Coordinates of C-alpha atoms in Angstrom, one line a residue:
X1143 CA 0.0 0.0 0.0
X1144 CA 2.9 2.3 -0.8
X1145 CA 2.5 5.5 -2.7
X1146 CA 4.7 6.2 -5.7
X1147 CA 5.2 9.3 -7.9
X1148 CA 7.4 10.2 -10.8
X1149 CA 8.0 13.4 -12.6
X1150 CA 9.7 14.7 -15.7
X1151 CA 9.8 18.5 -16.0
X1152 CA 11.8 21.3 -17.6
X1153 CA 12.0 22.7 -14.1
X1154 CA 13.5 21.2 -10.9
X1155 CA 11.1 18.4 -9.9
X1156 CA 12.0 18.0 -6.2
X1157 CA 9.2 20.3 -4.9
X1158 CA 6.6 18.6 -7.1
X1159 CA 7.7 15.2 -5.9
X1160 CA 7.7 16.2 -2.2
X1161 CA 4.3 17.8 -2.5
X1162 CA 3.0 14.7 -4.2
X1163 CA 4.3 12.5 -1.5
X1164 CA 2.7 14.6 1.2
X1165 CA -0.6 14.0 -0.6
X1166 CA 0.1 10.3 -0.9
X1167 CA 1.2 9.8 2.7
X1168 CA -2.1 8.2 3.7
X1169 CA -1.0 5.2 1.6
X1170 CA 2.0 4.7 3.9
X1171 CA 4.1 6.7 6.3
X1172 CA 6.8 4.5 7.9
X1173 CA 9.5 5.7 5.5
X1174 CA 9.9 7.9 2.5
X1175 CA 12.4 8.8 -0.2
X1176 CA 13.1 10.7 -3.4
X1177 CA 15.6 10.2 -6.3
X1178 CA 16.4 13.2 -8.5
X1179 CA 18.3 12.9 -11.8
X1180 CA 20.3 16.0 -12.6
X1181 CA 24.0 16.2 -13.2
X1182 CA 24.0 12.9 -11.2
X1183 CA 21.5 10.6 -9.6
X1184 CA 20.9 11.7 -6.0
X1185 CA 18.8 9.5 -3.7
X1186 CA 17.5 10.6 -0.3
X1187 CA 15.5 8.2 1.9
X1188 CA 14.7 8.1 5.6
X1189 CA 12.7 6.2 8.1
X1190 CA 9.6 8.1 9.2
X1191 CA 7.2 10.5 7.4
X1192 CA 7.6 12.5 4.3
X1193 CA 8.4 15.6 6.3
X1194 CA 11.8 14.0 7.1
X1195 CA 12.8 14.7 3.4
X1196 CA 12.3 18.4 3.8
X1197 CA 16.0 18.7 4.9
X1198 CA 17.2 17.5 1.6
X1199 CA 17.2 19.1 -1.9
X1200 CA 18.6 18.2 -5.3
X1201 CA 18.4 20.0 -8.6
X1202 CA 17.1 18.1 -11.7
X1203 CA 14.0 17.7 -13.8
X1204 CA 13.5 14.0 -13.6
X1205 CA 12.7 12.1 -10.4
X1206 CA 10.8 9.5 -8.5
X1207 CA 9.4 9.4 -4.9
X1208 CA 8.0 6.9 -2.5
X1209 CA 6.1 6.8 0.8
X1210 CA 6.1 3.3 2.3
X1211 CA 3.8 1.0 4.2
X1212 CA 6.1 -2.0 5.0
X1213 CA 5.4 -5.5 3.7
X1214 CA 8.9 -7.0 3.5
X1215 CA 11.4 -5.7 6.0
X1216 CA 10.9 -3.4 9.0
X1217 CA 10.7 0.4 8.6
X1218 CA 14.3 1.6 8.2
X1219 CA 16.5 3.8 6.1
X1220 CA 17.9 0.8 4.3
X1221 CA 14.4 -0.6 3.5
X1222 CA 13.1 2.8 2.3
X1223 CA 12.7 3.4 -1.4
X1224 CA 14.0 4.3 -3.9
X1225 CA 16.2 1.3 -4.4
X1226 CA 19.4 1.6 -6.5
X1227 CA 21.0 -1.1 -8.6
X1228 CA 23.8 -0.1 -11.0
X1229 CA 22.5 2.9 -13.0
X1230 CA 18.9 2.2 -12.0
X1231 CA 16.7 3.7 -9.3
X1232 CA 13.2 2.3 -8.7
X1233 CA 10.1 2.8 -6.5
X1234 CA 7.6 0.1 -6.1
X1235 CA 4.1 -0.5 -4.8
X1236 CA 2.9 -4.1 -4.5
X1237 CA 4.3 -7.4 -3.6
X1238 CA 6.6 -9.7 -5.6
X1239 CA 5.4 -13.1 -4.5
X1240 CA 8.4 -15.0 -5.9
X1241 CA 11.0 -12.6 -4.6
X1242 CA 12.6 -15.1 -2.2
X1243 CA 13.4 -17.5 -5.1
X1244 CA 14.6 -14.7 -7.3
X1245 CA 16.8 -13.2 -4.5
X1246 CA 18.4 -16.6 -3.8
X1247 CA 19.2 -17.0 -7.5
X1248 CA 20.7 -13.5 -7.8
X1249 CA 22.7 -14.0 -4.6
X1250 CA 24.0 -17.2 -6.0
X1251 CA 25.2 -15.3 -9.0
X1252 CA 27.1 -12.8 -6.9
X1253 CA 24.5 -10.0 -6.3
X1254 CA 24.5 -8.4 -2.9
X1255 CA 21.4 -6.8 -1.3
X1256 CA 21.3 -3.8 0.9
X1257 CA 17.7 -4.2 2.1
X1258 CA 15.2 -6.8 3.2
X1259 CA 12.6 -5.7 0.6
X1260 CA 11.1 -7.6 -2.3
X1261 CA 11.4 -4.4 -4.3
X1262 CA 15.2 -4.4 -4.5
X1263 CA 14.9 -7.7 -6.4
X1264 CA 13.1 -5.9 -9.2
X1265 CA 15.7 -3.2 -9.3
X1266 CA 18.5 -5.8 -9.7
X1267 CA 16.6 -7.6 -12.5
X1268 CA 16.1 -4.3 -14.4
X1269 CA 19.7 -3.2 -13.9
X1270 CA 20.9 -6.5 -15.3
X1271 CA 18.7 -6.0 -18.3
X1272 CA 19.6 -2.4 -18.9
X1273 CA 21.5 -1.6 -22.1
X1274 CA 20.6 2.1 -22.7
X1275 CA 17.0 1.1 -23.5
X1276 CA 15.1 1.7 -20.3
X1277 CA 11.7 0.7 -21.5
X1278 CA 12.9 -2.7 -22.7
X1279 CA 14.9 -3.2 -19.6
X1280 CA 11.9 -2.6 -17.3
X1281 CA 9.8 -5.0 -19.4
X1282 CA 12.5 -7.7 -19.3
X1283 CA 13.2 -7.3 -15.6
X1284 CA 9.5 -7.4 -14.7
X1285 CA 8.9 -10.5 -16.8
X1286 CA 10.2 -12.7 -14.0
X1287 CA 8.2 -11.0 -11.2
X1288 CA 5.0 -12.7 -10.0
X1289 CA 2.5 -10.7 -8.0
X1290 CA 1.3 -7.1 -8.0
X1291 CA 3.4 -4.0 -8.9
X1292 CA 3.3 -0.4 -9.9
X1293 CA 6.9 0.8 -10.5
X1294 CA 8.6 4.0 -11.7
X1295 CA 12.2 3.7 -12.9
X1296 CA 14.9 6.2 -13.9
X1297 CA 18.4 5.6 -15.2
X1298 CA 21.3 7.9 -14.3
X1299 CA 22.4 8.1 -17.9
X1300 CA 18.9 8.9 -19.3
X1301 CA 18.0 12.4 -17.9
X1302 CA 14.6 13.4 -19.1
X1303 CA 13.2 9.9 -19.2
X1304 CA 11.1 7.8 -16.9
X1305 CA 9.5 4.4 -17.3
X1306 CA 6.6 3.0 -15.3
X1307 CA 4.6 -0.2 -15.3
X1308 CA 1.5 -1.6 -13.8
X1309 CA 0.1 -5.0 -12.8
X1310 CA -2.8 -5.2 -10.2
X1311 CA -1.6 -2.1 -8.4
X1312 CA -3.0 1.4 -9.2
X1313 CA -1.1 3.7 -11.5
X1314 CA -2.2 6.9 -13.4
X1315 CA -0.4 9.3 -15.6
X1316 CA -0.9 13.1 -15.5
X1317 CA -0.1 16.2 -17.5
X1318 CA 0.2 19.6 -15.9
X1319 CA 2.0 22.9 -16.1
X1320 CA 4.7 21.8 -13.7
X1321 CA 5.5 18.6 -15.6
X1322 CA 4.5 15.1 -16.7
X1323 CA 3.7 12.6 -14.0
X1324 CA 3.0 9.0 -13.0
X1325 CA 1.4 8.5 -9.6
X1326 CA -0.4 5.9 -7.5
X1327 CA -3.8 7.7 -7.5
X1328 CA -5.7 10.5 -8.9
X1329 CA -6.4 12.6 -5.8
X1330 CA -2.6 13.0 -5.3
X1331 CA -2.4 14.7 -8.7
X1332 CA -5.6 16.8 -8.4
X1333 CA -4.6 20.4 -8.6
X1334 CA -1.2 19.5 -10.1
X1335 CA -2.2 17.6 -13.3
X1336 CA -4.8 19.1 -15.6
X1337 CA -5.4 15.8 -17.4
X1338 CA -5.3 12.3 -16.1
X1339 CA -5.1 8.8 -17.8
X1340 CA -5.5 5.5 -15.9
X1341 CA -3.1 2.7 -16.8
X1342 CA -4.4 -0.8 -17.3
X1343 CA -2.9 -4.0 -16.1
X1344 CA 0.1 -4.9 -18.3
X1345 CA 0.7 -1.3 -19.4
X1346 CA 4.1 0.3 -19.6
X1347 CA 4.4 4.1 -19.6
X1348 CA 7.3 6.0 -21.0
X1349 CA 7.7 9.8 -20.3
X1350 CA 10.3 11.5 -22.5
X1351 CA 10.6 14.3 -25.0
X1352 CA 7.6 16.1 -23.6
X1353 CA 5.3 13.1 -24.2
X1354 CA 3.6 10.4 -22.2
X1355 CA 3.3 7.2 -24.3
X1356 CA 1.5 4.0 -23.2
X1357 CA 2.5 0.5 -24.4
X1358 CA 1.0 -3.0 -23.9
X1359 CA 2.9 -6.0 -22.5
X1360 CA 4.6 -6.5 -25.9
X1361 CA 5.6 -2.8 -26.1
X1362 CA 3.1 -2.1 -28.8
X1363 CA 1.8 1.5 -28.6
X1364 CA -1.7 1.7 -27.1
X1365 CA -4.1 4.7 -26.5
X1366 CA -5.3 5.7 -23.0
X1367 CA -7.7 8.6 -22.8
X1368 CA -6.7 11.7 -20.7
X1369 CA -9.6 13.4 -18.9
X1370 CA -9.8 16.2 -16.4
X1371 CA -9.8 15.1 -12.7
X1372 CA -12.9 15.9 -10.7
X1373 CA -12.5 19.1 -8.8
X1374 CA -14.1 17.5 -5.7
X1375 CA -11.2 15.1 -5.3
X1376 CA -9.0 17.9 -4.0
X1377 CA -8.1 17.3 -0.4
X1378 CA -9.3 19.5 2.5
X1379 CA -6.8 21.8 4.0
X1380 CA -6.3 21.6 7.8
X1381 CA -5.0 24.8 9.1
X1382 CA -3.5 25.4 12.5
X1383 CA -2.1 21.9 13.0
X1384 CA -5.5 20.2 12.9
X1385 CA -6.3 16.7 11.8
X1386 CA -7.8 15.5 8.5
X1387 CA -10.1 13.0 10.4
X1388 CA -11.8 15.8 12.3
X1389 CA -12.2 17.9 9.2
X1390 CA -13.6 15.0 7.3
X1391 CA -16.1 14.2 10.0
X1392 CA -17.2 17.9 9.7
X1393 CA -17.6 17.3 5.9
X1394 CA -20.2 14.6 6.3
X1395 CA -23.3 16.7 5.7
X1396 CA -21.7 18.3 2.6
X1397 CA -20.6 15.0 1.3
X1398 CA -24.0 13.5 1.7
X1399 CA -25.6 16.5 -0.1
X1400 CA -23.2 16.1 -3.0
X1401 CA -23.7 12.3 -3.2
X1402 CA -27.5 12.7 -3.0
X1403 CA -27.4 15.2 -5.8
X1404 CA -25.4 12.8 -8.0
X1405 CA -27.7 9.9 -7.2
X1406 CA -30.8 11.8 -8.2
X1407 CA -29.1 12.5 -11.6
X1408 CA -27.9 9.0 -12.1
X1409 CA -29.5 6.6 -14.6
X1410 CA -30.0 3.2 -13.1
X1411 CA -31.8 1.8 -16.2
X1412 CA -28.6 0.0 -17.4
X1413 CA -28.7 -2.3 -14.4
X1414 CA -32.5 -2.7 -14.3
X1415 CA -32.6 -6.1 -16.0
X1416 CA -29.9 -7.6 -13.8
X1417 CA -31.6 -6.3 -10.6
X1418 CA -35.1 -7.3 -11.8
X1419 CA -34.1 -10.9 -12.5
X1420 CA -31.6 -11.4 -9.7
X1421 CA -32.6 -14.2 -7.3
X1422 CA -29.5 -13.9 -5.2
X1423 CA -27.2 -11.0 -4.5
X1424 CA -23.7 -11.2 -3.1
X1425 CA -22.1 -8.2 -1.4
X1426 CA -18.3 -7.9 -0.9
X1427 CA -16.0 -5.4 0.6
X1428 CA -13.2 -5.0 3.2
X1429 CA -13.0 -3.1 6.5
X1430 CA -15.3 -0.2 6.9
X1431 CA -16.8 -0.7 3.4
X1432 CA -17.8 -4.2 4.5
X1433 CA -19.9 -2.8 7.3
X1434 CA -21.8 -0.7 4.8
X1435 CA -22.3 -3.8 2.8
X1436 CA -23.8 -5.5 5.9
X1437 CA -26.3 -2.6 6.2
X1438 CA -27.2 -3.0 2.5
X1439 CA -27.7 -6.8 2.9
X1440 CA -30.1 -6.2 5.8
X1441 CA -32.1 -3.4 4.1
X1442 CA -32.2 -5.1 0.7
X1443 CA -33.4 -8.4 2.0
X1444 CA -36.1 -6.8 4.1
X1445 CA -37.4 -4.6 1.3
X1446 CA -37.1 -6.7 -1.8
X1447 CA -37.1 -10.2 -0.3
X1448 CA -34.0 -11.2 -2.2
X1449 CA -31.3 -13.2 -0.3
X1450 CA -28.1 -11.1 0.1
X1451 CA -25.0 -13.0 1.0
X1452 CA -22.4 -10.7 2.5
X1453 CA -18.7 -11.7 2.7
X1454 CA -15.4 -10.0 3.2
X1455 CA -13.7 -9.8 -0.2
X1456 CA -10.6 -11.7 0.9
X1457 CA -12.7 -14.7 2.0
X1458 CA -15.0 -14.6 -1.0
X1459 CA -12.3 -15.5 -3.4
X1460 CA -11.2 -18.6 -1.6
X1461 CA -14.5 -20.2 -0.4
X1462 CA -15.1 -20.6 -3.5
X1463 CA -18.5 -18.9 -3.7
X1464 CA -21.5 -20.4 -5.5
X1465 CA -22.0 -17.5 -7.9
X1466 CA -22.9 -17.5 -11.5
X1467 CA -25.1 -16.2 -14.3
X1468 CA -28.2 -14.5 -13.0
X1469 CA -26.5 -13.4 -9.8
X1470 CA -25.5 -9.9 -8.9
X1471 CA -22.3 -8.9 -7.0
X1472 CA -22.3 -5.6 -5.2
X1473 CA -18.7 -4.5 -4.6
X1474 CA -17.8 -1.6 -2.3
X1475 CA -14.4 0.1 -2.3
X1476 CA -13.7 3.7 -1.3
X1477 CA -10.6 3.9 -3.5
X1478 CA -11.7 1.6 -6.2
X1479 CA -8.3 -0.1 -6.0
X1480 CA -8.8 -2.5 -3.0
X1481 CA -6.9 -5.6 -4.1
X1482 CA -9.1 -8.2 -2.5
X1483 CA -12.3 -6.5 -3.7
X1484 CA -11.0 -6.3 -7.3
X1485 CA -10.1 -10.0 -7.3
X1486 CA -13.6 -10.8 -6.0
X1487 CA -15.0 -8.8 -8.9
X1488 CA -12.8 -10.6 -11.4
X1489 CA -13.9 -14.0 -10.0
X1490 CA -17.6 -13.0 -10.1
X1491 CA -17.4 -11.8 -13.7
X1492 CA -15.6 -14.9 -14.8
X1493 CA -18.6 -16.9 -13.5
X1494 CA -21.0 -14.7 -15.4
X1495 CA -22.4 -12.6 -12.6
X1496 CA -23.4 -9.0 -13.0
X1497 CA -21.3 -6.5 -11.0
X1498 CA -22.4 -3.3 -9.4
X1499 CA -19.6 -1.3 -7.8
X1500 CA -19.8 1.6 -5.3
X1501 CA -16.7 3.7 -5.1
X1502 CA -15.5 7.3 -4.4
X1503 CA -13.0 7.4 -7.3
X1504 CA -14.7 7.3 -10.7
X1505 CA -11.6 6.6 -12.9
X1506 CA -10.5 3.6 -10.9
X1507 CA -9.9 -0.1 -11.5
X1508 CA -13.2 -1.2 -10.0
X1509 CA -15.2 1.2 -12.4
X1510 CA -13.4 -0.3 -15.4
X1511 CA -14.3 -3.9 -14.2
X1512 CA -17.9 -3.3 -13.1
X1513 CA -20.9 -3.6 -15.3
X1514 CA -22.5 -0.6 -13.5
X1515 CA -20.7 1.8 -11.2
X1516 CA -22.2 4.2 -8.6
X1517 CA -19.7 6.9 -7.9
X1518 CA -20.3 8.7 -4.6
X1519 CA -19.1 12.3 -4.0
X1520 CA -17.5 12.2 -0.6
X1521 CA -14.4 14.1 -1.9
X1522 CA -10.8 13.2 -1.1
X1523 CA -10.4 11.4 2.2
X1524 CA -6.9 11.7 3.6
X1525 CA -7.2 10.2 7.1
X1526 CA -6.7 6.5 7.1
X1527 CA -9.8 5.8 9.1
X1528 CA -12.8 6.2 6.9
X1529 CA -15.5 8.6 8.1
X1530 CA -17.4 10.6 5.5
X1531 CA -16.9 7.9 2.8
X1532 CA -18.7 5.4 5.0
X1533 CA -21.8 7.6 5.3
X1534 CA -21.7 8.2 1.6
X1535 CA -21.4 4.4 0.9
X1536 CA -24.5 3.9 3.0
X1537 CA -26.4 6.5 1.1
X1538 CA -25.4 4.9 -2.2
X1539 CA -26.4 1.5 -1.0
X1540 CA -29.7 2.7 0.3
X1541 CA -30.4 4.1 -3.2
X1542 CA -29.4 0.8 -4.7
X1543 CA -31.7 -1.1 -2.4
X1544 CA -34.5 1.3 -3.3
X1545 CA -33.8 0.7 -7.0
X1546 CA -33.8 -3.1 -6.4
X1547 CA -37.3 -2.9 -4.9
X1548 CA -38.5 -0.6 -7.7
X1549 CA -37.4 -2.8 -10.5
X1550 CA -38.8 -5.9 -8.7
X1551 CA -42.0 -4.6 -7.2
X1552 CA -42.6 -1.3 -9.0
X1553 CA -42.5 0.7 -5.8
X1554 CA -40.0 2.5 -3.6
X1555 CA -39.4 2.0 0.1
X1556 CA -41.4 4.1 2.6
X1557 CA -38.1 5.6 3.8
X1558 CA -37.0 6.7 0.3
X1559 CA -38.2 10.3 0.6
X1560 CA -36.4 10.6 4.0
X1561 CA -33.0 10.3 2.2
X1562 CA -33.4 14.0 1.5
X1563 CA -33.1 14.6 5.3
X1564 CA -29.9 12.7 5.8
X1565 CA -27.6 15.7 5.4
X1566 CA -29.6 17.7 7.9
X1567 CA -29.7 14.8 10.3
X1568 CA -25.9 14.4 10.0
X1569 CA -25.5 18.0 10.9
X1570 CA -27.8 17.6 13.9
X1571 CA -25.7 14.6 15.0
X1572 CA -22.8 17.1 15.7
X1573 CA -24.8 18.1 18.8
X1574 CA -23.8 14.8 20.3
X1575 CA -20.1 15.7 20.2
X1576 CA -19.9 17.3 23.6
X1577 CA -21.3 14.1 25.2
X1578 CA -19.0 11.9 23.1
X1579 CA -16.1 14.0 24.1
X1580 CA -16.9 13.5 27.8
X1581 CA -17.4 9.7 27.2
X1582 CA -14.0 9.5 25.5
X1583 CA -12.3 11.3 28.3
X1584 CA -13.8 8.9 30.8
X1585 CA -12.9 5.8 28.8
X1586 CA -9.5 6.7 27.3
X1587 CA -7.7 4.5 29.8
X1588 CA -9.8 1.4 29.1
X1589 CA -8.0 -1.7 27.8
X1590 CA -11.0 -3.1 26.0
X1591 CA -14.7 -2.4 25.3
X1592 CA -17.7 -3.9 23.6
X1593 CA -20.1 -2.3 21.2
X1594 CA -23.6 -3.9 21.1
X1595 CA -26.4 -3.8 18.6
X1596 CA -29.1 -5.8 16.9
X1597 CA -30.1 -5.8 13.2
X1598 CA -28.6 -2.9 11.4
X1599 CA -27.4 -1.5 14.8
X1600 CA -25.0 -4.4 14.9
X1601 CA -23.4 -3.1 11.7
X1602 CA -23.0 0.3 13.4
X1603 CA -21.6 -1.4 16.5
X1604 CA -19.0 -3.2 14.3
X1605 CA -18.0 0.1 12.7
X1606 CA -17.7 1.9 16.0
X1607 CA -15.5 -0.9 17.3
X1608 CA -13.3 -0.8 14.2
X1609 CA -12.8 2.9 14.6
X1610 CA -11.7 2.5 18.2
X1611 CA -9.3 -0.3 17.3
X1612 CA -7.9 1.5 14.3
X1613 CA -7.0 4.8 15.9
X1614 CA -7.2 4.6 19.7
X1615 CA -5.5 1.2 19.7
X1616 CA -8.0 -0.2 22.2
X1617 CA -9.3 -3.7 21.7
X1618 CA -13.0 -3.4 20.8
X1619 CA -15.6 -5.8 19.6
X1620 CA -18.8 -5.2 17.8
X1621 CA -21.1 -7.9 19.1
X1622 CA -24.8 -8.9 18.8
X1623 CA -26.5 -7.8 21.9
X1624 CA -28.3 -11.1 22.2
X1625 CA -25.1 -13.1 22.1
X1626 CA -23.4 -11.3 25.0
X1627 CA -24.5 -14.0 27.5
X1628 CA -23.2 -16.8 25.3
X1629 CA -19.6 -16.3 26.1
X1630 CA -18.5 -12.7 25.9
X1631 CA -20.1 -11.7 29.2
X1632 CA -17.2 -13.5 30.9
X1633 CA -14.9 -10.5 30.1
X1634 CA -17.3 -8.0 31.8
X1635 CA -16.2 -6.9 35.2
X1636 CA -16.1 -3.8 37.3
X1637 CA -15.9 -0.7 35.1
X1638 CA -15.7 -2.7 31.8
X1639 CA -17.2 -0.3 29.1
X1640 CA -20.0 -1.4 26.9
X1641 CA -21.7 0.9 24.3
X1642 CA -25.0 -0.1 22.9
X1643 CA -26.7 1.3 19.8
X1644 CA -30.4 0.9 20.0
X1645 CA -32.5 2.5 17.2
X1646 CA -35.1 -0.2 16.5
X1647 CA -38.3 0.3 18.5
X1648 CA -39.2 -3.4 18.4
X1649 CA -35.9 -4.3 20.0
X1650 CA -35.5 -1.6 22.6
X1651 CA -36.3 -3.8 25.5
X1652 CA -34.1 -6.6 24.2
X1653 CA -31.2 -4.2 24.0
X1654 CA -31.9 -2.9 27.4
X1655 CA -31.8 -6.4 28.8
X1656 CA -28.3 -6.8 27.5
X1657 CA -27.3 -3.6 29.3
X1658 CA -28.9 -4.8 32.5
X1659 CA -26.7 -7.9 32.3
X1660 CA -23.6 -5.7 32.0
X1661 CA -24.7 -3.4 34.7
X1662 CA -25.4 -6.2 37.2
X1663 CA -21.8 -7.3 36.8
X1664 CA -20.3 -3.9 37.4
X1665 CA -19.8 -2.8 33.8
X1666 CA -20.1 0.8 32.6
X1667 CA -22.9 1.2 30.1
X1668 CA -23.4 3.8 27.3
X1669 CA -26.6 4.0 25.3
X1670 CA -27.2 5.7 21.9
X1671 CA -30.8 6.0 20.7
X1672 CA -33.1 8.3 18.9
X1673 CA -35.9 7.4 21.3
X1674 CA -36.1 9.6 24.4
X1675 CA -38.2 7.0 26.3
X1676 CA -35.5 4.4 25.7
X1677 CA -32.9 6.7 27.2
X1678 CA -35.2 7.7 30.1
X1679 CA -36.0 4.1 31.0
X1680 CA -32.4 2.7 30.6
X1681 CA -30.0 1.7 33.3
X1682 CA -27.2 3.1 31.2
X1683 CA -24.6 5.4 32.9
X1684 CA -24.2 7.5 29.8
X1685 CA -27.0 8.4 27.4
X1686 CA -26.9 10.1 24.0
X1687 CA -30.0 11.2 22.1
X1688 CA -29.5 10.8 18.3
X1689 CA -31.4 12.7 15.6
X1690 CA -34.4 10.8 14.4
X1691 CA -34.9 9.3 11.0
X1692 CA -36.7 6.2 9.7
X1693 CA -35.1 3.2 11.4
X1694 CA -33.6 1.8 8.2
X1695 CA -31.6 5.0 7.7
X1696 CA -30.3 5.3 11.3
X1697 CA -26.9 3.6 10.6
X1698 CA -25.9 6.6 8.5
X1699 CA -26.5 9.0 11.5
X1700 CA -25.9 6.8 14.6
X1701 CA -22.3 6.2 13.5
X1702 CA -21.3 9.8 13.5
X1703 CA -21.0 10.2 17.3
X1704 CA -19.0 6.9 17.4
X1705 CA -16.6 8.3 14.7
X1706 CA -16.1 11.4 16.8
X1707 CA -15.8 9.3 20.0
X1708 CA -13.0 7.2 18.5
X1709 CA -11.3 10.4 17.3
X1710 CA -11.4 12.0 20.8
X1711 CA -10.3 8.8 22.5
X1712 CA -7.3 8.6 20.1
X1713 CA -6.3 12.2 20.9
X1714 CA -6.7 11.6 24.6
X1715 CA -4.4 8.6 24.4
X1716 CA -1.7 10.7 22.6
X1717 CA -2.0 9.2 19.1
X1718 CA -2.3 10.6 15.6
X1719 CA -5.8 9.9 14.3
X1720 CA -4.7 10.5 10.7
X1721 CA -1.9 7.9 10.7
X1722 CA -2.9 4.9 12.8
X1723 CA -0.2 2.3 13.6
X1724 CA 0.4 -0.4 10.9
X1725 CA -2.4 0.8 8.7
X1726 CA -2.7 2.5 5.3
X1727 CA -5.7 4.0 3.5
X1728 CA -5.8 2.2 0.2
X1729 CA -5.0 -1.5 0.6
X1730 CA -3.7 -2.5 -2.8
X1731 CA -1.9 -5.7 -1.7
X1732 CA -3.5 -9.0 -0.7

């Protein structure tokens, strides 16, 4: 999940590379490096964040940069990219699955390695193949690599030239006033590149002589369309040392408004036949996106009476699933580049299923693979922990569930018109922040906690628990309230915190019973509900009144105080909410 960038310019490129890496840092931040080709090839790389590179500078118009999320080898100066081999310098995102065998072979032939990474193996292979023709050398070197990669390569005797290649890792090319670029994703170039083109698997890119040329796996020229990047993909600025996560939580109402507007203008007719005839629907995603898929499964089954089988994308591939013609796969990925989700889509399509994708990045790999793509309008999300993108995923999936019912039963759900009130309700949820702040302050020393829920509230509980794990580094479990007494209650003792989300009127008493079980064993109980009577009658120690919407839509609102609670708990524990330990935003490796 590293971020790579390359630039060829008639000006010094160091500033453009550095700025690009800062925008890519959500993809990895355990080490970073830049190589600049001027009168000589200069390489700077350091353990830690991109800001560590600000002490260095080199003049030259050609360069590559990298911000790392470690897979092979611990974070260190030596394992940081770029990697040098002979006249070659390389940056790499992905995993070379056969690197151990290749490394052993190269060591047997006298090569010596300075890092523990799989990426250095590629640099060695390209260096061995290099004979003044960089494009051919990159192709030859990569021909032996198995796995996923996006690479950018320069050679010290080829100033003004850069070669890149892609296989199952994201890569785009861009043209702007400050130069020609390759990069891991579109948002990192928004505002820098006026035109963007997405590379496809097997593509090679050569930048030289003021041109960007694409080639296929046999180095035959191919055409890739350049388009203007969407303005809304530009990242928020955070002035005064603030955090992106807090700014992005604040963006939720605006993001919902923009997404709702896009959905109202969307034409769902192309997927009508597939939805109308579908007897089974599969939903796949990873992490936070998976929790939105769980909400979709619950709502779609209730409304349309169609079985929806929900599975994490990484498990879906290896079950193997019983999916085929006539089935619909709904795939959710904020970045559109999540490796496991893309592989699940490829598998479903190979079996003849119809694929509907939900993503925040229109010109992404998942859009190119899907039969129908719903592009939300959350805007760029820089913090690793998803917030506004989750709310927008839910909105898109509610809309899809409504279309499913419409195409099958010629009617819309009773809650459909209430979607217009989601942005306003999200804004109203900010009134819960003072209470969530107090709760975070009280629980910041906790070693573990439970989040309880039933029905779609369980999905919200799972997402709340994930946020606390991700950024506050507290073990948390999202658990069915009715299952608490079947094992998990054994961990509850004096002061053990349990948060319950209870937004379904028919299950209020059932959820309250679970809290009573916790309370009787000395646990600390927090309750979130939109029903004042549920709060008034509860034994909970902490009570938070949520804005009211139709119950089916409550997950999109109930999660907001939990997102903020996790953020404040993280701050209280002295951690950076934008850069949680061991995690990266866009998971492009399996």
